[in-house]
Amino acid sequence: MEKQYRYFYEVARQGSIKAAADKLCISQPTLTTAIKKLEELLGTVLFYRKSKGVELTSTGWVYYRYVQDIYEKHGQMMHQLSDMKARSQGKIKIGIGEAWWECFAADVIKQFIETHLTNSLYIEFGNGLSMLSHLLNGDIDLFIGHEIENIDSRNRVRFIPLFTECEALYVREGHPLLNEKKGGDNSRYPQIKVTPDHSRDGKVLNDKGAETFALKAQQAKVIYELDSLKASIDMLKMSDAIMPYTDKIKSKMALQGVIALSTEQCKTGVVGIYSNTEVLSENMEYLVDLFKH
């Protein structure tokens, strides 16, 4: 980072030339001279000088936000470089839906680390669109989740199907629907969405997908949205809400006092592995093979 940015930024943060000079390990006169030169260069006063330090002027605040943005971008760049180095040395970054961690991913990861003791892992939990967005941005290498329809064709991704699952409707013990006949009307009850998709991630979809996403968002039904499976279960147990979620964890849900309604038909989906390249590293191919089996 350029000296003028570091000097100005530290004075603004410390609110004192002396404290900033001590932090920067330079003399107070050197720092004072540097700030004066910067003000001359910009043609404006950046600090009010006071008896007990300095304070940013209105133009100083504008410059501070500019420098702060530079610092943040620099920090992001350094983090990316560090991350790239770690990944070149074998680190794998994975996105996983919480349900699939409960069903099988935890066991797969256990097998992987038993044979790759020196391999670093980063695991992130979230919804499909969010994970796909991270994958396309290069923030993760793989993610395990539902197959996503209407992905923009400009986004080159690879999908490896694993299995088909069915969506169950979960309610708390004692829910009124449990006493009704099969296929009872559940539209009058609130719905819980676990780790819902966000509009900010809709850019990965084509026009048809974006329209479908917008229509779903306009539903008038009462909806509780939570970014945590545990919190969703808590919300389910404290209300008459209904939670659509995979039937693969029925038994685990039952242990927590959550019951799956009996339904004649259910919404099915394909679960698999997404990657943003056809060519994977040896370690990633091994991990994908573990998921397949």
PDB file of C-alpha atoms in Angstrom:
ATOM      1  CA  MET A   1       0.000   0.000   0.000  1.00  0.00           C
ATOM      2  CA  GLU A   2       1.214   3.526  -0.777  1.00  0.00           C
ATOM      3  CA  LYS A   3       2.658   5.456   2.158  1.00  0.00           C
ATOM      4  CA  GLN A   4       0.220   8.339   1.799  1.00  0.00           C
ATOM      5  CA  TYR A   5      -2.718   5.965   2.217  1.00  0.00           C
ATOM      6  CA  ARG A   6      -1.189   4.212   5.244  1.00  0.00           C
ATOM      7  CA  TYR A   7      -0.237   7.475   6.910  1.00  0.00           C
ATOM      8  CA  PHE A   8      -3.619   9.132   6.372  1.00  0.00           C
ATOM      9  CA  TYR A   9      -5.565   5.996   7.331  1.00  0.00           C
ATOM     10  CA  GLU A  10      -3.692   5.531  10.590  1.00  0.00           C
ATOM     11  CA  VAL A  11      -4.076   9.195  11.626  1.00  0.00           C
ATOM     12  CA  ALA A  12      -7.818   9.009  10.896  1.00  0.00           C
ATOM     13  CA  ARG A  13      -8.149   5.780  12.902  1.00  0.00           C
ATOM     14  CA  GLN A  14      -6.090   6.948  15.867  1.00  0.00           C
ATOM     15  CA  GLY A  15      -7.435  10.517  15.936  1.00  0.00           C
ATOM     16  CA  SER A  16      -3.943  11.660  16.867  1.00  0.00           C
ATOM     17  CA  ILE A  17      -0.726  12.402  14.964  1.00  0.00           C
ATOM     18  CA  LYS A  18       1.375  11.193  17.901  1.00  0.00           C
ATOM     19  CA  ALA A  19      -0.517   7.910  18.352  1.00  0.00           C
ATOM     20  CA  ALA A  20      -0.417   7.251  14.605  1.00  0.00           C
ATOM     21  CA  ALA A  21       3.326   8.002  14.447  1.00  0.00           C
ATOM     22  CA  ASP A  22       3.951   5.540  17.290  1.00  0.00           C
ATOM     23  CA  LYS A  23       1.872   2.894  15.502  1.00  0.00           C
ATOM     24  CA  LEU A  24       3.698   3.478  12.213  1.00  0.00           C
ATOM     25  CA  CYS A  25       7.117   3.576  13.922  1.00  0.00           C
ATOM     26  CA  ILE A  26       8.016   6.958  12.392  1.00  0.00           C
ATOM     27  CA  SER A  27       8.671  10.386  13.924  1.00  0.00           C
ATOM     28  CA  GLN A  28       5.803  12.782  14.590  1.00  0.00           C
ATOM     29  CA  PRO A  29       7.319  15.584  12.405  1.00  0.00           C
ATOM     30  CA  THR A  30       7.700  13.140   9.485  1.00  0.00           C
ATOM     31  CA  LEU A  31       4.044  12.156   9.719  1.00  0.00           C
ATOM     32  CA  THR A  32       2.877  15.774  10.090  1.00  0.00           C
ATOM     33  CA  THR A  33       4.851  16.755   6.980  1.00  0.00           C
ATOM     34  CA  ALA A  34       3.414  13.822   5.007  1.00  0.00           C
ATOM     35  CA  ILE A  35      -0.174  14.777   5.914  1.00  0.00           C
ATOM     36  CA  LYS A  36       0.448  18.423   4.929  1.00  0.00           C
ATOM     37  CA  LYS A  37       1.875  17.305   1.558  1.00  0.00           C
ATOM     38  CA  LEU A  38      -1.174  15.101   0.981  1.00  0.00           C
ATOM     39  CA  GLU A  39      -3.523  18.003   1.752  1.00  0.00           C
ATOM     40  CA  GLU A  40      -1.578  20.216  -0.666  1.00  0.00           C
ATOM     41  CA  LEU A  41      -1.752  17.526  -3.336  1.00  0.00           C
ATOM     42  CA  LEU A  42      -5.518  17.159  -2.926  1.00  0.00           C
ATOM     43  CA  GLY A  43      -6.059  20.890  -2.519  1.00  0.00           C
ATOM     44  CA  THR A  44      -8.183  20.485   0.608  1.00  0.00           C
ATOM     45  CA  VAL A  45      -7.957  20.220   4.396  1.00  0.00           C
ATOM     46  CA  LEU A  46      -8.421  16.653   5.633  1.00  0.00           C
ATOM     47  CA  PHE A  47      -8.157  17.182   9.403  1.00  0.00           C
ATOM     48  CA  TYR A  48      -9.190  19.767  11.959  1.00  0.00           C
ATOM     49  CA  ARG A  49      -6.278  20.244  14.348  1.00  0.00           C
ATOM     50  CA  LYS A  50      -7.413  20.247  17.972  1.00  0.00           C
ATOM     51  CA  SER A  51      -5.643  20.474  21.304  1.00  0.00           C
ATOM     52  CA  LYS A  52      -6.113  16.747  21.983  1.00  0.00           C
ATOM     53  CA  GLY A  53      -5.689  15.324  18.496  1.00  0.00           C
ATOM     54  CA  VAL A  54      -7.236  15.636  15.048  1.00  0.00           C
ATOM     55  CA  GLU A  55     -10.679  15.128  13.547  1.00  0.00           C
ATOM     56  CA  LEU A  56     -11.695  14.462   9.962  1.00  0.00           C
ATOM     57  CA  THR A  57     -13.255  17.298   7.982  1.00  0.00           C
ATOM     58  CA  SER A  58     -16.184  16.589   5.629  1.00  0.00           C
ATOM     59  CA  THR A  59     -13.742  16.223   2.728  1.00  0.00           C
ATOM     60  CA  GLY A  60     -11.541  14.129   4.998  1.00  0.00           C
ATOM     61  CA  TRP A  61     -14.426  11.701   5.466  1.00  0.00           C
ATOM     62  CA  VAL A  62     -14.828  11.392   1.678  1.00  0.00           C
ATOM     63  CA  TYR A  63     -11.133  10.570   1.325  1.00  0.00           C
ATOM     64  CA  TYR A  64     -11.279   8.210   4.309  1.00  0.00           C
ATOM     65  CA  ARG A  65     -14.046   6.136   2.696  1.00  0.00           C
ATOM     66  CA  TYR A  66     -12.023   6.009  -0.517  1.00  0.00           C
ATOM     67  CA  VAL A  67      -8.886   4.801   1.293  1.00  0.00           C
ATOM     68  CA  GLN A  68     -10.922   2.375   3.401  1.00  0.00           C
ATOM     69  CA  ASP A  69     -12.306   0.843   0.210  1.00  0.00           C
ATOM     70  CA  ILE A  70      -8.754   0.424  -1.110  1.00  0.00           C
ATOM     71  CA  TYR A  71      -7.703  -1.282   2.138  1.00  0.00           C
ATOM     72  CA  GLU A  72     -10.674  -3.655   1.998  1.00  0.00           C
ATOM     73  CA  LYS A  73      -9.981  -4.595  -1.627  1.00  0.00           C
ATOM     74  CA  HIS A  74      -6.313  -5.070  -0.814  1.00  0.00           C
ATOM     75  CA  GLY A  75      -7.256  -7.336   2.089  1.00  0.00           C
ATOM     76  CA  GLN A  76      -9.609  -9.345  -0.137  1.00  0.00           C
ATOM     77  CA  MET A  77      -6.885  -9.696  -2.766  1.00  0.00           C
ATOM     78  CA  MET A  78      -4.343 -10.906  -0.192  1.00  0.00           C
ATOM     79  CA  HIS A  79      -6.881 -13.386   1.166  1.00  0.00           C
ATOM     80  CA  GLN A  80      -7.548 -14.697  -2.359  1.00  0.00           C
ATOM     81  CA  LEU A  81      -3.835 -15.097  -3.045  1.00  0.00           C
ATOM     82  CA  SER A  82      -3.375 -16.958   0.237  1.00  0.00           C
ATOM     83  CA  ASP A  83      -6.395 -19.135  -0.545  1.00  0.00           C
ATOM     84  CA  MET A  84      -5.105 -19.917  -4.048  1.00  0.00           C
ATOM     85  CA  LYS A  85      -1.763 -20.969  -2.587  1.00  0.00           C
ATOM     86  CA  ALA A  86      -3.474 -23.253  -0.054  1.00  0.00           C
ATOM     87  CA  ARG A  87      -5.648 -24.792  -2.766  1.00  0.00           C
ATOM     88  CA  SER A  88      -2.626 -25.375  -5.013  1.00  0.00           C
ATOM     89  CA  GLN A  89      -1.231 -27.380  -2.079  1.00  0.00           C
ATOM     90  CA  GLY A  90      -4.345 -29.558  -1.863  1.00  0.00           C
ATOM     91  CA  LYS A  91      -6.936 -27.583   0.131  1.00  0.00           C
ATOM     92  CA  ILE A  92     -10.516 -28.324  -0.999  1.00  0.00           C
ATOM     93  CA  LYS A  93     -13.446 -25.958  -0.456  1.00  0.00           C
ATOM     94  CA  ILE A  94     -16.876 -27.569  -0.389  1.00  0.00           C
ATOM     95  CA  GLY A  95     -20.451 -26.298  -0.134  1.00  0.00           C
ATOM     96  CA  ILE A  96     -23.027 -28.667   1.391  1.00  0.00           C
ATOM     97  CA  GLY A  97     -26.730 -28.488   2.179  1.00  0.00           C
ATOM     98  CA  GLU A  98     -27.384 -29.198   5.859  1.00  0.00           C
ATOM     99  CA  ALA A  99     -29.673 -32.134   5.076  1.00  0.00           C
ATOM    100  CA  TRP A 100     -26.966 -33.898   3.062  1.00  0.00           C
ATOM    101  CA  TRP A 101     -24.430 -33.397   5.824  1.00  0.00           C
ATOM    102  CA  GLU A 102     -26.838 -35.193   8.147  1.00  0.00           C
ATOM    103  CA  CYS A 103     -27.574 -37.954   5.618  1.00  0.00           C
ATOM    104  CA  PHE A 104     -24.185 -38.910   4.239  1.00  0.00           C
ATOM    105  CA  ALA A 105     -21.663 -36.084   3.780  1.00  0.00           C
ATOM    106  CA  ALA A 106     -20.303 -36.230   7.349  1.00  0.00           C
ATOM    107  CA  ASP A 107     -19.477 -39.927   6.881  1.00  0.00           C
ATOM    108  CA  VAL A 108     -17.817 -39.234   3.520  1.00  0.00           C
ATOM    109  CA  ILE A 109     -15.690 -36.438   4.960  1.00  0.00           C
ATOM    110  CA  LYS A 110     -14.662 -38.749   7.806  1.00  0.00           C
ATOM    111  CA  GLN A 111     -13.444 -41.331   5.282  1.00  0.00           C
ATOM    112  CA  PHE A 112     -11.613 -38.648   3.319  1.00  0.00           C
ATOM    113  CA  ILE A 113      -9.682 -37.169   6.236  1.00  0.00           C
ATOM    114  CA  GLU A 114      -8.672 -40.634   7.427  1.00  0.00           C
ATOM    115  CA  THR A 115      -6.771 -41.122   4.153  1.00  0.00           C
ATOM    116  CA  HIS A 116      -5.715 -37.479   3.576  1.00  0.00           C
ATOM    117  CA  LEU A 117      -4.331 -36.368   6.926  1.00  0.00           C
ATOM    118  CA  THR A 118      -2.398 -33.416   5.431  1.00  0.00           C
ATOM    119  CA  ASN A 119      -5.253 -32.173   3.240  1.00  0.00           C
ATOM    120  CA  SER A 120      -6.943 -28.948   4.395  1.00  0.00           C
ATOM    121  CA  LEU A 121     -10.725 -28.624   4.032  1.00  0.00           C
ATOM    122  CA  TYR A 122     -13.130 -25.698   4.058  1.00  0.00           C
ATOM    123  CA  ILE A 123     -16.821 -26.592   4.403  1.00  0.00           C
ATOM    124  CA  GLU A 124     -19.654 -24.089   3.976  1.00  0.00           C
ATOM    125  CA  PHE A 125     -23.362 -24.704   4.484  1.00  0.00           C
ATOM    126  CA  GLY A 126     -26.081 -22.988   2.493  1.00  0.00           C
ATOM    127  CA  ASN A 127     -28.770 -23.160  -0.179  1.00  0.00           C
ATOM    128  CA  GLY A 128     -28.336 -24.200  -3.787  1.00  0.00           C
ATOM    129  CA  LEU A 129     -28.308 -20.809  -5.531  1.00  0.00           C
ATOM    130  CA  SER A 130     -25.908 -19.366  -2.976  1.00  0.00           C
ATOM    131  CA  MET A 131     -23.537 -22.318  -3.324  1.00  0.00           C
ATOM    132  CA  LEU A 132     -23.745 -22.161  -7.137  1.00  0.00           C
ATOM    133  CA  SER A 133     -22.898 -18.464  -7.018  1.00  0.00           C
ATOM    134  CA  HIS A 134     -19.868 -19.209  -4.793  1.00  0.00           C
ATOM    135  CA  LEU A 135     -18.812 -21.988  -7.164  1.00  0.00           C
ATOM    136  CA  LEU A 136     -18.968 -19.711 -10.223  1.00  0.00           C
ATOM    137  CA  ASN A 137     -17.017 -17.019  -8.353  1.00  0.00           C
ATOM    138  CA  GLY A 138     -14.299 -19.550  -7.533  1.00  0.00           C
ATOM    139  CA  ASP A 139     -14.948 -19.376  -3.782  1.00  0.00           C
ATOM    140  CA  ILE A 140     -15.607 -23.127  -3.533  1.00  0.00           C
ATOM    141  CA  ASP A 141     -14.558 -26.125  -5.653  1.00  0.00           C
ATOM    142  CA  LEU A 142     -17.557 -28.421  -5.236  1.00  0.00           C
ATOM    143  CA  PHE A 143     -21.020 -28.327  -3.775  1.00  0.00           C
ATOM    144  CA  ILE A 144     -23.533 -31.025  -2.932  1.00  0.00           C
ATOM    145  CA  GLY A 145     -27.166 -30.099  -3.416  1.00  0.00           C
ATOM    146  CA  HIS A 146     -30.273 -30.332  -5.584  1.00  0.00           C
ATOM    147  CA  GLU A 147     -30.010 -30.072  -9.347  1.00  0.00           C
ATOM    148  CA  ILE A 148     -30.902 -26.488 -10.249  1.00  0.00           C
ATOM    149  CA  GLU A 149     -33.130 -25.823 -13.232  1.00  0.00           C
ATOM    150  CA  ASN A 150     -32.697 -22.921 -15.661  1.00  0.00           C
ATOM    151  CA  ILE A 151     -29.043 -22.112 -14.979  1.00  0.00           C
ATOM    152  CA  ASP A 152     -27.793 -19.441 -17.383  1.00  0.00           C
ATOM    153  CA  SER A 153     -26.004 -21.282 -20.225  1.00  0.00           C
ATOM    154  CA  ARG A 154     -23.063 -18.886 -19.933  1.00  0.00           C
ATOM    155  CA  ASN A 155     -22.277 -20.474 -16.568  1.00  0.00           C
ATOM    156  CA  ARG A 156     -20.259 -23.584 -17.335  1.00  0.00           C
ATOM    157  CA  VAL A 157     -20.851 -26.116 -14.576  1.00  0.00           C
ATOM    158  CA  ARG A 158     -20.716 -29.875 -14.308  1.00  0.00           C
ATOM    159  CA  PHE A 159     -23.415 -31.823 -12.441  1.00  0.00           C
ATOM    160  CA  ILE A 160     -22.841 -35.400 -11.261  1.00  0.00           C
ATOM    161  CA  PRO A 161     -26.166 -36.955 -10.132  1.00  0.00           C
ATOM    162  CA  LEU A 162     -26.076 -39.069  -6.980  1.00  0.00           C
ATOM    163  CA  PHE A 163     -29.677 -40.015  -6.135  1.00  0.00           C
ATOM    164  CA  THR A 164     -33.340 -38.960  -6.294  1.00  0.00           C
ATOM    165  CA  GLU A 165     -35.091 -37.837  -3.128  1.00  0.00           C
ATOM    166  CA  CYS A 166     -38.635 -36.951  -2.142  1.00  0.00           C
ATOM    167  CA  GLU A 167     -39.835 -33.878  -0.256  1.00  0.00           C
ATOM    168  CA  ALA A 168     -41.786 -34.554   2.935  1.00  0.00           C
ATOM    169  CA  LEU A 169     -43.933 -32.114   4.915  1.00  0.00           C
ATOM    170  CA  TYR A 170     -42.906 -31.930   8.575  1.00  0.00           C
ATOM    171  CA  VAL A 171     -44.957 -30.699  11.535  1.00  0.00           C
ATOM    172  CA  ARG A 172     -44.611 -30.693  15.296  1.00  0.00           C
ATOM    173  CA  GLU A 173     -46.048 -33.414  17.513  1.00  0.00           C
ATOM    174  CA  GLY A 174     -49.718 -32.699  18.202  1.00  0.00           C
ATOM    175  CA  HIS A 175     -50.172 -30.599  15.043  1.00  0.00           C
ATOM    176  CA  PRO A 176     -53.877 -30.353  13.965  1.00  0.00           C
ATOM    177  CA  LEU A 177     -53.090 -31.891  10.560  1.00  0.00           C
ATOM    178  CA  LEU A 178     -52.009 -35.152  12.195  1.00  0.00           C
ATOM    179  CA  ASN A 179     -55.647 -35.804  13.160  1.00  0.00           C
ATOM    180  CA  GLU A 180     -57.034 -35.002   9.719  1.00  0.00           C
ATOM    181  CA  LYS A 181     -57.508 -37.412   6.858  1.00  0.00           C
ATOM    182  CA  LYS A 182     -54.636 -38.017   4.438  1.00  0.00           C
ATOM    183  CA  GLY A 183     -54.336 -35.107   2.039  1.00  0.00           C
ATOM    184  CA  GLY A 184     -55.851 -32.585   4.447  1.00  0.00           C
ATOM    185  CA  ASP A 185     -55.715 -28.903   3.522  1.00  0.00           C
ATOM    186  CA  ASN A 186     -52.364 -27.509   4.691  1.00  0.00           C
ATOM    187  CA  SER A 187     -52.558 -24.206   2.781  1.00  0.00           C
ATOM    188  CA  ARG A 188     -53.975 -22.390   5.823  1.00  0.00           C
ATOM    189  CA  TYR A 189     -50.807 -22.962   7.829  1.00  0.00           C
ATOM    190  CA  PRO A 190     -47.572 -20.940   7.665  1.00  0.00           C
ATOM    191  CA  GLN A 191     -44.649 -22.483   5.813  1.00  0.00           C
ATOM    192  CA  ILE A 192     -41.044 -22.671   6.953  1.00  0.00           C
ATOM    193  CA  LYS A 193     -38.316 -22.287   4.351  1.00  0.00           C
ATOM    194  CA  VAL A 194     -34.980 -23.697   5.445  1.00  0.00           C
ATOM    195  CA  THR A 195     -31.939 -21.828   4.053  1.00  0.00           C
ATOM    196  CA  PRO A 196     -34.047 -20.082   1.380  1.00  0.00           C
ATOM    197  CA  ASP A 197     -32.633 -18.755  -1.868  1.00  0.00           C
ATOM    198  CA  HIS A 198     -31.821 -15.027  -1.985  1.00  0.00           C
ATOM    199  CA  SER A 199     -32.579 -12.631  -4.828  1.00  0.00           C
ATOM    200  CA  ARG A 200     -28.906 -11.594  -4.910  1.00  0.00           C
ATOM    201  CA  ASP A 201     -28.036 -15.077  -6.188  1.00  0.00           C
ATOM    202  CA  GLY A 202     -30.701 -15.093  -8.916  1.00  0.00           C
ATOM    203  CA  LYS A 203     -28.182 -13.759 -11.446  1.00  0.00           C
ATOM    204  CA  VAL A 204     -26.915 -17.301 -12.040  1.00  0.00           C
ATOM    205  CA  LEU A 205     -30.275 -18.186 -13.659  1.00  0.00           C
ATOM    206  CA  ASN A 206     -31.531 -17.566 -17.179  1.00  0.00           C
ATOM    207  CA  ASP A 207     -34.581 -15.372 -17.897  1.00  0.00           C
ATOM    208  CA  LYS A 208     -37.062 -18.214 -17.343  1.00  0.00           C
ATOM    209  CA  GLY A 209     -35.425 -19.129 -14.037  1.00  0.00           C
ATOM    210  CA  ALA A 210     -35.423 -15.497 -12.898  1.00  0.00           C
ATOM    211  CA  GLU A 211     -39.143 -15.181 -13.693  1.00  0.00           C
ATOM    212  CA  THR A 212     -39.965 -18.368 -11.786  1.00  0.00           C
ATOM    213  CA  PHE A 213     -37.892 -17.165  -8.823  1.00  0.00           C
ATOM    214  CA  ALA A 214     -39.734 -13.807  -8.803  1.00  0.00           C
ATOM    215  CA  LEU A 215     -43.157 -15.510  -8.907  1.00  0.00           C
ATOM    216  CA  LYS A 216     -42.297 -17.705  -5.928  1.00  0.00           C
ATOM    217  CA  ALA A 217     -41.194 -14.628  -3.982  1.00  0.00           C
ATOM    218  CA  GLN A 218     -44.598 -13.013  -4.559  1.00  0.00           C
ATOM    219  CA  GLN A 219     -46.576 -15.760  -2.846  1.00  0.00           C
ATOM    220  CA  ALA A 220     -49.046 -14.311  -0.346  1.00  0.00           C
ATOM    221  CA  LYS A 221     -48.723 -17.259   2.044  1.00  0.00           C
ATOM    222  CA  VAL A 222     -47.222 -16.604   5.480  1.00  0.00           C
ATOM    223  CA  ILE A 223     -43.614 -17.780   5.315  1.00  0.00           C
ATOM    224  CA  TYR A 224     -40.915 -18.070   7.962  1.00  0.00           C
ATOM    225  CA  GLU A 225     -37.429 -18.061   6.438  1.00  0.00           C
ATOM    226  CA  LEU A 226     -34.454 -19.294   8.456  1.00  0.00           C
ATOM    227  CA  ASP A 227     -30.834 -19.872   7.445  1.00  0.00           C
ATOM    228  CA  SER A 228     -30.388 -22.744   9.899  1.00  0.00           C
ATOM    229  CA  LEU A 229     -31.908 -26.219  10.074  1.00  0.00           C
ATOM    230  CA  LYS A 230     -31.745 -26.238  13.869  1.00  0.00           C
ATOM    231  CA  ALA A 231     -33.510 -22.876  14.126  1.00  0.00           C
ATOM    232  CA  SER A 232     -36.112 -24.080  11.593  1.00  0.00           C
ATOM    233  CA  ILE A 233     -36.874 -27.116  13.765  1.00  0.00           C
ATOM    234  CA  ASP A 234     -37.203 -24.845  16.809  1.00  0.00           C
ATOM    235  CA  MET A 235     -39.635 -22.613  14.876  1.00  0.00           C
ATOM    236  CA  LEU A 236     -41.583 -25.679  13.743  1.00  0.00           C
ATOM    237  CA  LYS A 237     -41.994 -26.903  17.320  1.00  0.00           C
ATOM    238  CA  MET A 238     -43.200 -23.521  18.601  1.00  0.00           C
ATOM    239  CA  SER A 239     -45.855 -22.980  15.907  1.00  0.00           C
ATOM    240  CA  ASP A 240     -48.387 -24.658  13.617  1.00  0.00           C
ATOM    241  CA  ALA A 241     -46.118 -24.143  10.622  1.00  0.00           C
ATOM    242  CA  ILE A 242     -45.318 -26.781   8.024  1.00  0.00           C
ATOM    243  CA  MET A 243     -41.757 -27.415   6.851  1.00  0.00           C
ATOM    244  CA  PRO A 244     -41.065 -28.959   3.415  1.00  0.00           C
ATOM    245  CA  TYR A 245     -37.790 -30.865   3.634  1.00  0.00           C
ATOM    246  CA  THR A 246     -36.226 -34.056   2.350  1.00  0.00           C
ATOM    247  CA  ASP A 247     -37.710 -37.357   3.535  1.00  0.00           C
ATOM    248  CA  LYS A 248     -34.182 -38.748   3.831  1.00  0.00           C
ATOM    249  CA  ILE A 249     -33.970 -37.574   7.439  1.00  0.00           C
ATOM    250  CA  LYS A 250     -37.402 -38.686   8.677  1.00  0.00           C
ATOM    251  CA  SER A 251     -35.931 -40.871  11.398  1.00  0.00           C
ATOM    252  CA  LYS A 252     -33.641 -38.123  12.688  1.00  0.00           C
ATOM    253  CA  MET A 253     -36.509 -35.639  12.672  1.00  0.00           C
ATOM    254  CA  ALA A 254     -38.689 -38.049  14.652  1.00  0.00           C
ATOM    255  CA  LEU A 255     -36.043 -38.163  17.391  1.00  0.00           C
ATOM    256  CA  GLN A 256     -36.515 -34.396  17.770  1.00  0.00           C
ATOM    257  CA  GLY A 257     -40.308 -34.564  18.004  1.00  0.00           C
ATOM    258  CA  VAL A 258     -40.911 -33.614  14.375  1.00  0.00           C
ATOM    259  CA  ILE A 259     -43.322 -35.755  12.342  1.00  0.00           C
ATOM    260  CA  ALA A 260     -43.613 -36.216   8.562  1.00  0.00           C
ATOM    261  CA  LEU A 261     -47.173 -35.962   7.268  1.00  0.00           C
ATOM    262  CA  SER A 262     -48.510 -38.858   5.221  1.00  0.00           C
ATOM    263  CA  THR A 263     -48.831 -37.729   1.605  1.00  0.00           C
ATOM    264  CA  GLU A 264     -49.933 -39.622  -1.501  1.00  0.00           C
ATOM    265  CA  GLN A 265     -47.672 -37.636  -3.785  1.00  0.00           C
ATOM    266  CA  CYS A 266     -44.455 -35.823  -3.123  1.00  0.00           C
ATOM    267  CA  LYS A 267     -42.171 -33.455  -4.974  1.00  0.00           C
ATOM    268  CA  THR A 268     -39.028 -35.222  -6.143  1.00  0.00           C
ATOM    269  CA  GLY A 269     -35.587 -33.844  -6.927  1.00  0.00           C
ATOM    270  CA  VAL A 270     -32.150 -35.050  -7.962  1.00  0.00           C
ATOM    271  CA  VAL A 271     -29.247 -34.523  -5.559  1.00  0.00           C
ATOM    272  CA  GLY A 272     -25.723 -34.437  -6.903  1.00  0.00           C
ATOM    273  CA  ILE A 273     -22.333 -32.749  -7.016  1.00  0.00           C
ATOM    274  CA  TYR A 274     -21.612 -29.518  -8.870  1.00  0.00           C
ATOM    275  CA  SER A 275     -18.168 -28.453  -9.991  1.00  0.00           C
ATOM    276  CA  ASN A 276     -17.092 -25.619 -12.281  1.00  0.00           C
ATOM    277  CA  THR A 277     -14.696 -27.725 -14.313  1.00  0.00           C
ATOM    278  CA  GLU A 278     -14.529 -31.101 -16.027  1.00  0.00           C
ATOM    279  CA  VAL A 279     -10.955 -31.614 -14.818  1.00  0.00           C
ATOM    280  CA  LEU A 280     -10.599 -32.052 -11.054  1.00  0.00           C
ATOM    281  CA  SER A 281      -7.474 -32.513  -8.974  1.00  0.00           C
ATOM    282  CA  GLU A 282      -6.599 -36.031  -7.857  1.00  0.00           C
ATOM    283  CA  ASN A 283      -7.793 -35.308  -4.308  1.00  0.00           C
ATOM    284  CA  MET A 284     -11.098 -33.851  -5.510  1.00  0.00           C
ATOM    285  CA  GLU A 285     -11.693 -36.823  -7.838  1.00  0.00           C
ATOM    286  CA  TYR A 286     -11.117 -39.132  -4.878  1.00  0.00           C
ATOM    287  CA  LEU A 287     -13.602 -37.150  -2.771  1.00  0.00           C
ATOM    288  CA  VAL A 288     -16.187 -37.203  -5.584  1.00  0.00           C
ATOM    289  CA  ASP A 289     -15.764 -40.994  -5.863  1.00  0.00           C
ATOM    290  CA  LEU A 290     -16.424 -41.316  -2.137  1.00  0.00           C
ATOM    291  CA  PHE A 291     -19.653 -39.333  -2.531  1.00  0.00           C
ATOM    292  CA  LYS A 292     -20.697 -41.498  -5.488  1.00  0.00           C
ATOM    293  CA  HIS A 293     -20.317 -44.676  -3.431  1.00  0.00           C
TER     294      HIS A 293
END
